[in-house]
PDB file of N, CA and C in Angstrom:
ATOM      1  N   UNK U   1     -25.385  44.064  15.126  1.00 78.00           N
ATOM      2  CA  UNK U   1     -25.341  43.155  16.244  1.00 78.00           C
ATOM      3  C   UNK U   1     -24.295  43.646  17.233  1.00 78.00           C
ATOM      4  N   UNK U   2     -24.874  43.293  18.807  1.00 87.00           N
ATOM      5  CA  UNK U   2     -23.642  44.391  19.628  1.00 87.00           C
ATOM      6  C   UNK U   2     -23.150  42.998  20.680  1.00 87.00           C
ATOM      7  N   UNK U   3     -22.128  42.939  20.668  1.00 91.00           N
ATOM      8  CA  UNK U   3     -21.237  41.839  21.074  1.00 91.00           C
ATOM      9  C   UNK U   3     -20.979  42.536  22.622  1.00 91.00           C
ATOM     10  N   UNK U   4     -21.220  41.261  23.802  1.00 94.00           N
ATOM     11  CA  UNK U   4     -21.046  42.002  24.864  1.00 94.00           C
ATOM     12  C   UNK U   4     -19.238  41.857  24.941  1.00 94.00           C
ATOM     13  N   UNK U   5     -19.033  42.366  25.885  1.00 96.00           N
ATOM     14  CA  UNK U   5     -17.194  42.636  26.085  1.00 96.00           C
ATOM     15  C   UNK U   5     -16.928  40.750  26.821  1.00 96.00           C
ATOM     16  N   UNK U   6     -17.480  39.873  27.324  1.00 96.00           N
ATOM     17  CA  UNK U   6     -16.873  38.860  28.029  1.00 96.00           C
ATOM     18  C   UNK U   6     -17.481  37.767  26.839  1.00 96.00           C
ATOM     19  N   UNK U   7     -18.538  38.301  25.357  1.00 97.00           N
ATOM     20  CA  UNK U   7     -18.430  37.160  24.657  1.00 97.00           C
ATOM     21  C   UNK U   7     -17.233  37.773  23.750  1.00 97.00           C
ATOM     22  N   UNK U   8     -16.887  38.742  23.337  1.00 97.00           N
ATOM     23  CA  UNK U   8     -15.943  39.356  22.342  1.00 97.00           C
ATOM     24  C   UNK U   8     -14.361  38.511  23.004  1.00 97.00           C
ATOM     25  N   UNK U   9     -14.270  38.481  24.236  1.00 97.00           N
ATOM     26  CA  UNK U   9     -13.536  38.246  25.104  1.00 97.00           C
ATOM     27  C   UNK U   9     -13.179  36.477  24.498  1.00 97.00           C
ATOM     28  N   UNK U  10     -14.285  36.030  24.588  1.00 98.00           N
ATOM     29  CA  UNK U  10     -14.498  34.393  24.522  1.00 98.00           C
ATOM     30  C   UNK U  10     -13.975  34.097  22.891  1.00 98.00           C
ATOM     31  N   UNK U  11     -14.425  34.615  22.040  1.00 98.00           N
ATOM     32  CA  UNK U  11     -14.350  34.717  20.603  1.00 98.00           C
ATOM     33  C   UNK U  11     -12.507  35.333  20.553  1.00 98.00           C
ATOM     34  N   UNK U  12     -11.928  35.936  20.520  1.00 98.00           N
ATOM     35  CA  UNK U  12     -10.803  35.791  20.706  1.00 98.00           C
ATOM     36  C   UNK U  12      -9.872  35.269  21.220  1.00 98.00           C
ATOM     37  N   UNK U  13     -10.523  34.402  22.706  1.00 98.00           N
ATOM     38  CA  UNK U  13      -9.973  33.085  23.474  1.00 98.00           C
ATOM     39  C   UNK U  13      -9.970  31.761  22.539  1.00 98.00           C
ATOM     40  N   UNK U  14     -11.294  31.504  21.690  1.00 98.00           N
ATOM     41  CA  UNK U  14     -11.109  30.836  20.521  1.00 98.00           C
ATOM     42  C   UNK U  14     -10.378  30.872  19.305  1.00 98.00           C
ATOM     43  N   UNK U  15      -9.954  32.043  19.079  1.00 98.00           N
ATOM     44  CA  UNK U  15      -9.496  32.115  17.861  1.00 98.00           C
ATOM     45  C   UNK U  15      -7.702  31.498  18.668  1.00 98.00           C
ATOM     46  N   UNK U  16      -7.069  32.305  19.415  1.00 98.00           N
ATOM     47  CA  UNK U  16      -6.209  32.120  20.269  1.00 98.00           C
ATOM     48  C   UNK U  16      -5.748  30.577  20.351  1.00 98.00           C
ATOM     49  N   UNK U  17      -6.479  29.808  21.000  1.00 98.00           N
ATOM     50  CA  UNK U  17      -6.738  28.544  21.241  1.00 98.00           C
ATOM     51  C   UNK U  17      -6.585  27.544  20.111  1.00 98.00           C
ATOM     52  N   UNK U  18      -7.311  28.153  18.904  1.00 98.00           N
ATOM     53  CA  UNK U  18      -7.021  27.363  17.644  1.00 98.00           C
ATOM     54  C   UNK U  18      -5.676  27.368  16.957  1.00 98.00           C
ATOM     55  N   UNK U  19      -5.365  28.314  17.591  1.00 97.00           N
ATOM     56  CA  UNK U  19      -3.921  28.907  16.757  1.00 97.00           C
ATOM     57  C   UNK U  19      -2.390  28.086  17.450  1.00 97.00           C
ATOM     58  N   UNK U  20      -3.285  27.408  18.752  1.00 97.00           N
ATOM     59  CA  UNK U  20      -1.840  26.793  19.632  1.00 97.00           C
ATOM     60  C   UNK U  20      -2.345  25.450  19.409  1.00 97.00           C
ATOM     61  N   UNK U  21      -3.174  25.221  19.280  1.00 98.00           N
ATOM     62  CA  UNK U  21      -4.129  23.308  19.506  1.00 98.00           C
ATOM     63  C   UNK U  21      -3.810  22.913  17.762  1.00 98.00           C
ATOM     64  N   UNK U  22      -3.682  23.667  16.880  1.00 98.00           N
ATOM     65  CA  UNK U  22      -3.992  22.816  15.532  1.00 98.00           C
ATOM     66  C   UNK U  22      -2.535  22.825  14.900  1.00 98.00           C
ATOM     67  N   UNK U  23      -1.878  23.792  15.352  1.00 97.00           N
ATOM     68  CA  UNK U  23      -0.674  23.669  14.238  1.00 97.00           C
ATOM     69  C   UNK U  23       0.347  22.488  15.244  1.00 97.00           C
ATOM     70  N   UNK U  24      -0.024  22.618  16.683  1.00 97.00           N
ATOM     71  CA  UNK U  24       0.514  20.891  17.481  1.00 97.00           C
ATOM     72  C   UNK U  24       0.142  19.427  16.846  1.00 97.00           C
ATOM     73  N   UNK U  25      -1.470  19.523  16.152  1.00 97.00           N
ATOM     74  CA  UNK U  25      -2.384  18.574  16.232  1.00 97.00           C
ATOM     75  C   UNK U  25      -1.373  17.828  14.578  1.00 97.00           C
ATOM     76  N   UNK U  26      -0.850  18.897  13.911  1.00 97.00           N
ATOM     77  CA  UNK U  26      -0.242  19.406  12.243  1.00 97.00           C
ATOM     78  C   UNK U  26       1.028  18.152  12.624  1.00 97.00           C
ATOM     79  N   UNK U  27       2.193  19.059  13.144  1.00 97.00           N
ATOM     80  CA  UNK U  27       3.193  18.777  13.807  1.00 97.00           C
ATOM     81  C   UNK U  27       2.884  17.086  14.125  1.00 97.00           C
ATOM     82  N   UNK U  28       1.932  16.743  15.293  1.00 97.00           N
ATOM     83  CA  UNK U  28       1.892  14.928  15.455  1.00 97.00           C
ATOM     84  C   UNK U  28       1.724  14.113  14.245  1.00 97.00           C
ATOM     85  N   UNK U  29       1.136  14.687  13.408  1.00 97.00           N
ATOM     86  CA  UNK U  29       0.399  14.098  12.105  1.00 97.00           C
ATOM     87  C   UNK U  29       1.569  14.174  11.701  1.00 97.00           C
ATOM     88  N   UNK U  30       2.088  15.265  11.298  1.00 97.00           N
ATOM     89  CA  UNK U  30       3.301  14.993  10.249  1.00 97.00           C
ATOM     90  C   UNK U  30       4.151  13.829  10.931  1.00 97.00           C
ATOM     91  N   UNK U  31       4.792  13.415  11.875  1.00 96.00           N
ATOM     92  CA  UNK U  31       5.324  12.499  12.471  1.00 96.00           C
ATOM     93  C   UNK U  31       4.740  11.360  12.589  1.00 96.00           C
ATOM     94  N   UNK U  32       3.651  11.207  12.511  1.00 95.00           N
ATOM     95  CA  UNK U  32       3.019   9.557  12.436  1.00 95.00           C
ATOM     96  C   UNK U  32       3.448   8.826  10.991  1.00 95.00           C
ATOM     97  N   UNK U  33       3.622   7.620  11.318  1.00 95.00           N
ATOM     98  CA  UNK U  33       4.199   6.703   9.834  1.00 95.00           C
ATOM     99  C   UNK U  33       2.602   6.410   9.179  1.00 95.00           C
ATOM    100  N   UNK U  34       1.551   6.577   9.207  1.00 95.00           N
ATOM    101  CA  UNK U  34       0.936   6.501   8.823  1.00 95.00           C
ATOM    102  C   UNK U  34       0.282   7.843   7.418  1.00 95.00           C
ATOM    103  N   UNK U  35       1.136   8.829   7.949  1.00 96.00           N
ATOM    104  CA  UNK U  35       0.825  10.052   7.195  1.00 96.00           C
ATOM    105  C   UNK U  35       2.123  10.002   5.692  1.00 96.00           C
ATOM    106  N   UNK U  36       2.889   8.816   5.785  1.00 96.00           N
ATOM    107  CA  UNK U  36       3.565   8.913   4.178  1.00 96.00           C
ATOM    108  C   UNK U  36       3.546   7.814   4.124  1.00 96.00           C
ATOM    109  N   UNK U  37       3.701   7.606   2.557  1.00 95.00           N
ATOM    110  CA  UNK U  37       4.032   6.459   1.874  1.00 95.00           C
ATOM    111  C   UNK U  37       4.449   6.578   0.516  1.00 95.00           C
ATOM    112  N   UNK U  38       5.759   6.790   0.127  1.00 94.00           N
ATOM    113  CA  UNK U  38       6.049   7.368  -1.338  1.00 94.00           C
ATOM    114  C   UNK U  38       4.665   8.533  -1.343  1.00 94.00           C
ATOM    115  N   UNK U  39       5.205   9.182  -0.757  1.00 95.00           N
ATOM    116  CA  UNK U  39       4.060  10.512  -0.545  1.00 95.00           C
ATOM    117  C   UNK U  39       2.946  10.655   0.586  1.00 95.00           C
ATOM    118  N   UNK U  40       2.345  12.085   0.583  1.00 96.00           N
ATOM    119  CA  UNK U  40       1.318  12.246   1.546  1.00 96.00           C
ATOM    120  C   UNK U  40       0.048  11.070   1.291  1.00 96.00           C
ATOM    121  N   UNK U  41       0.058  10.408   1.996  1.00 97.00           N
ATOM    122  CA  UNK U  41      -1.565   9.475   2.451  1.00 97.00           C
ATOM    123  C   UNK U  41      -2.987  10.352   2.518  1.00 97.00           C
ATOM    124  N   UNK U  42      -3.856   9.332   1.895  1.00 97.00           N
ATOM    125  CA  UNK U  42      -5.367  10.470   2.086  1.00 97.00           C
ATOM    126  C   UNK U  42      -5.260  10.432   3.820  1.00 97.00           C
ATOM    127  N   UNK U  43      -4.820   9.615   4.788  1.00 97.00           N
ATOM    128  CA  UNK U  43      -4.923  10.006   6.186  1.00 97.00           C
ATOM    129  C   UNK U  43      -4.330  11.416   6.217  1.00 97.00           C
ATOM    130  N   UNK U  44      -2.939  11.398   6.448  1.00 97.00           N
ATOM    131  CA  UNK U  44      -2.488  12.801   6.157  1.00 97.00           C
ATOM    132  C   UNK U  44      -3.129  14.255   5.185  1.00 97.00           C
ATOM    133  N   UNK U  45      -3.710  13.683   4.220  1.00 97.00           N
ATOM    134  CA  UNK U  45      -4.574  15.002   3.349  1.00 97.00           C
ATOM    135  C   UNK U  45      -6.102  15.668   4.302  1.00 97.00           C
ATOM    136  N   UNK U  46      -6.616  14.393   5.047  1.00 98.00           N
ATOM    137  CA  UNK U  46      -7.797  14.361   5.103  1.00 98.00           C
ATOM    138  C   UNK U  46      -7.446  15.928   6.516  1.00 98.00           C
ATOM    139  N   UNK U  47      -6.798  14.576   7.613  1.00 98.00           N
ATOM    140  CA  UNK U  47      -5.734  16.178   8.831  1.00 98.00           C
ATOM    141  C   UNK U  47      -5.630  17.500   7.994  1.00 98.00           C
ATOM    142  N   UNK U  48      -4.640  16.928   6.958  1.00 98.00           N
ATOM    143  CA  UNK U  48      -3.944  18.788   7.085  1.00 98.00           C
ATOM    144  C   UNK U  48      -5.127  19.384   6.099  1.00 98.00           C
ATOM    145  N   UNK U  49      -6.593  19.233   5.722  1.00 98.00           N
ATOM    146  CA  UNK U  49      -7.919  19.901   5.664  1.00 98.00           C
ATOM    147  C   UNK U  49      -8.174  20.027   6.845  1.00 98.00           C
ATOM    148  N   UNK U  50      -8.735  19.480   7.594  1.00 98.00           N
ATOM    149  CA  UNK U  50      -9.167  19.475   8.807  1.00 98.00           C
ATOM    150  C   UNK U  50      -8.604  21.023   9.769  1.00 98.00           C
ATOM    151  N   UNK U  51      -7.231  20.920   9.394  1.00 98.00           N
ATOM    152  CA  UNK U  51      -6.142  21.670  10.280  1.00 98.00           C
ATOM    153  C   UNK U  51      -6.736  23.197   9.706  1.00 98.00           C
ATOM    154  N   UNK U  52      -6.243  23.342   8.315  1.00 98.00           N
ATOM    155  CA  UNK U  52      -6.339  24.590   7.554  1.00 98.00           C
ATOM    156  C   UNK U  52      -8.004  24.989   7.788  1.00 98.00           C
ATOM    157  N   UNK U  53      -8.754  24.169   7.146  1.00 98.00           N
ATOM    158  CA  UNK U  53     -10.407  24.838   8.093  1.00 98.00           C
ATOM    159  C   UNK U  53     -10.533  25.406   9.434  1.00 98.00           C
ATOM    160  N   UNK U  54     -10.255  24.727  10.051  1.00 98.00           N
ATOM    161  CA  UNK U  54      -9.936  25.212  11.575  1.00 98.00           C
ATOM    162  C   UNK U  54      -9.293  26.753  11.576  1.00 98.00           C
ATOM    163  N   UNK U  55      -8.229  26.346  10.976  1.00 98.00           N
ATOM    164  CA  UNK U  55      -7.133  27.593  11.334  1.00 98.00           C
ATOM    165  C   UNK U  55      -7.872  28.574  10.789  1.00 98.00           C
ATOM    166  N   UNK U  56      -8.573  28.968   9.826  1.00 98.00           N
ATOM    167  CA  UNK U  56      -9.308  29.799   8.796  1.00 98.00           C
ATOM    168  C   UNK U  56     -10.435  30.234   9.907  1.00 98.00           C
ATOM    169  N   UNK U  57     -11.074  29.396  10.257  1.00 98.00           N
ATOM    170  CA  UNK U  57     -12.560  29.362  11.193  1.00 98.00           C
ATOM    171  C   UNK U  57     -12.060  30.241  12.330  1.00 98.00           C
ATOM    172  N   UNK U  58     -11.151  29.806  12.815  1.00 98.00           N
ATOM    173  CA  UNK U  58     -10.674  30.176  14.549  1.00 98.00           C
ATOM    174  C   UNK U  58      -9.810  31.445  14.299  1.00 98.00           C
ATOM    175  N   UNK U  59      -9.109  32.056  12.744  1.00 98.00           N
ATOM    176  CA  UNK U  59      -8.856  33.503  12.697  1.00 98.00           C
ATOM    177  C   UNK U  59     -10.000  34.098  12.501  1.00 98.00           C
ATOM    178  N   UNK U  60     -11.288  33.705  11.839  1.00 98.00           N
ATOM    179  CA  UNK U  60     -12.160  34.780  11.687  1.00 98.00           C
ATOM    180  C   UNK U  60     -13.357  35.183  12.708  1.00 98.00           C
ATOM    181  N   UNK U  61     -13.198  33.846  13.828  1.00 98.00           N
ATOM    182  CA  UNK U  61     -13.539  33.860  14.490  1.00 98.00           C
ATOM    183  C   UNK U  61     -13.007  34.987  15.503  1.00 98.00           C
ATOM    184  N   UNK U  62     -12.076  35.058  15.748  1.00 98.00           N
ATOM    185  CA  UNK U  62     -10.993  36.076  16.835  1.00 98.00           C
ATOM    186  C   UNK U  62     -11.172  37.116  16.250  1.00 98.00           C
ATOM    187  N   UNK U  63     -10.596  37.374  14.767  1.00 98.00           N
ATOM    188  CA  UNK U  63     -11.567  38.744  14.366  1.00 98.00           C
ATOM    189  C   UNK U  63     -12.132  39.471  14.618  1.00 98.00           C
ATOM    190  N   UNK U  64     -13.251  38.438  14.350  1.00 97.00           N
ATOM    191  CA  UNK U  64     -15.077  39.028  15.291  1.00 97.00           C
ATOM    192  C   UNK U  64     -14.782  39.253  16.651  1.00 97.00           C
ATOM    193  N   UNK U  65     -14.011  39.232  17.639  1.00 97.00           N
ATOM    194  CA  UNK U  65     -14.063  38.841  19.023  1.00 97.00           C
ATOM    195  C   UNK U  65     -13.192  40.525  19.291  1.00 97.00           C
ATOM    196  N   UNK U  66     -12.103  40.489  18.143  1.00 97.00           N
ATOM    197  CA  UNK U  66     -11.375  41.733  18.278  1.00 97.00           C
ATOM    198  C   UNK U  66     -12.126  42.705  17.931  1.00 97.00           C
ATOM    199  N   UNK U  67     -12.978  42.530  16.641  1.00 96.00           N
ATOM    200  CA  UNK U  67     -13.656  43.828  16.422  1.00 96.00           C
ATOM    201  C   UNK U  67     -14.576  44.305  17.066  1.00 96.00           C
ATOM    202  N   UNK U  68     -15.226  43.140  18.238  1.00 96.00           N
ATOM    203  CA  UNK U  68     -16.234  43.582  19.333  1.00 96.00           C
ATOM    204  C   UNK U  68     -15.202  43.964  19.945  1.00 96.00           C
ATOM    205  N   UNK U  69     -14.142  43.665  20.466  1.00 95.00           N
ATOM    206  CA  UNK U  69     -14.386  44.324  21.528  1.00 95.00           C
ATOM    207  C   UNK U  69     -13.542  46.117  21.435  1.00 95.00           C
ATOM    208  N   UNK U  70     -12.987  46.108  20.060  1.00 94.00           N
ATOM    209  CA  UNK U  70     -12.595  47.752  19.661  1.00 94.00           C
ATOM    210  C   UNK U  70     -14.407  48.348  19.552  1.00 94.00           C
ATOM    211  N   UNK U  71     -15.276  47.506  19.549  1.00 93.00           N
ATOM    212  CA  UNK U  71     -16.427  48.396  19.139  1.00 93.00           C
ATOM    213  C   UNK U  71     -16.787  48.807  20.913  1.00 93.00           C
ATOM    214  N   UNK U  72     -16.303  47.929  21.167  1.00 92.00           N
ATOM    215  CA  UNK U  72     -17.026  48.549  22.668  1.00 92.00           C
ATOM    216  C   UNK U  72     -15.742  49.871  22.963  1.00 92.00           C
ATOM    217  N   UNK U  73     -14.668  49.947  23.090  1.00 89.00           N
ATOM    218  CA  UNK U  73     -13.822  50.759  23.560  1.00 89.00           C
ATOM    219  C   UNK U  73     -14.465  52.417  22.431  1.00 89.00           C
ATOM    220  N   UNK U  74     -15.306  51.861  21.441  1.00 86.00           N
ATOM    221  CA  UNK U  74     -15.073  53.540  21.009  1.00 86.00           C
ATOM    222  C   UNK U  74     -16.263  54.228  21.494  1.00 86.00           C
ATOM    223  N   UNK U  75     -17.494  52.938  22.169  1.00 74.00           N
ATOM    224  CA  UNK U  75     -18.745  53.521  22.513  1.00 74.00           C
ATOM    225  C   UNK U  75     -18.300  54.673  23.803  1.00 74.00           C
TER     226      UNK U  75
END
């Protein structure tokens, strides 16, 4: 599959994007009184899944975005 250079472009704008939006989204959660109670709350468990999928999705996503676009620089 041949990835053009402005979606490879986009796919690393995502991965990028996930990497500044979720570990903020982490950070509010941890500060809400709703996320402890004599320990982490399923509210708080349910987020910091939410967070770590993401973060996982949006590196392998950028990945793909980097390795298009080294595939275009060697054509």
């Amino acid at each position: 599959m041949k990835l053009s250079r402005g979606m490879s472009m986009f796919l690393v704008a995502f991965g990028v994007w996930s990497w500044v939006i979720w570990p903020t989204f982490l950070r509010n959660i941890w500060k809400d009184p709703r996320s402890w109670a004599d320990g982490p709350t399923a509210f708080f468990t349910v987020h910091l899944v939410l967070v770590i999928v993401s973060l996982v999705f949006g590196t392998i996503i950028g990945v793909l975005g980097t390795r298009g676009l080294f595939a275009l620089k060697r054509r």
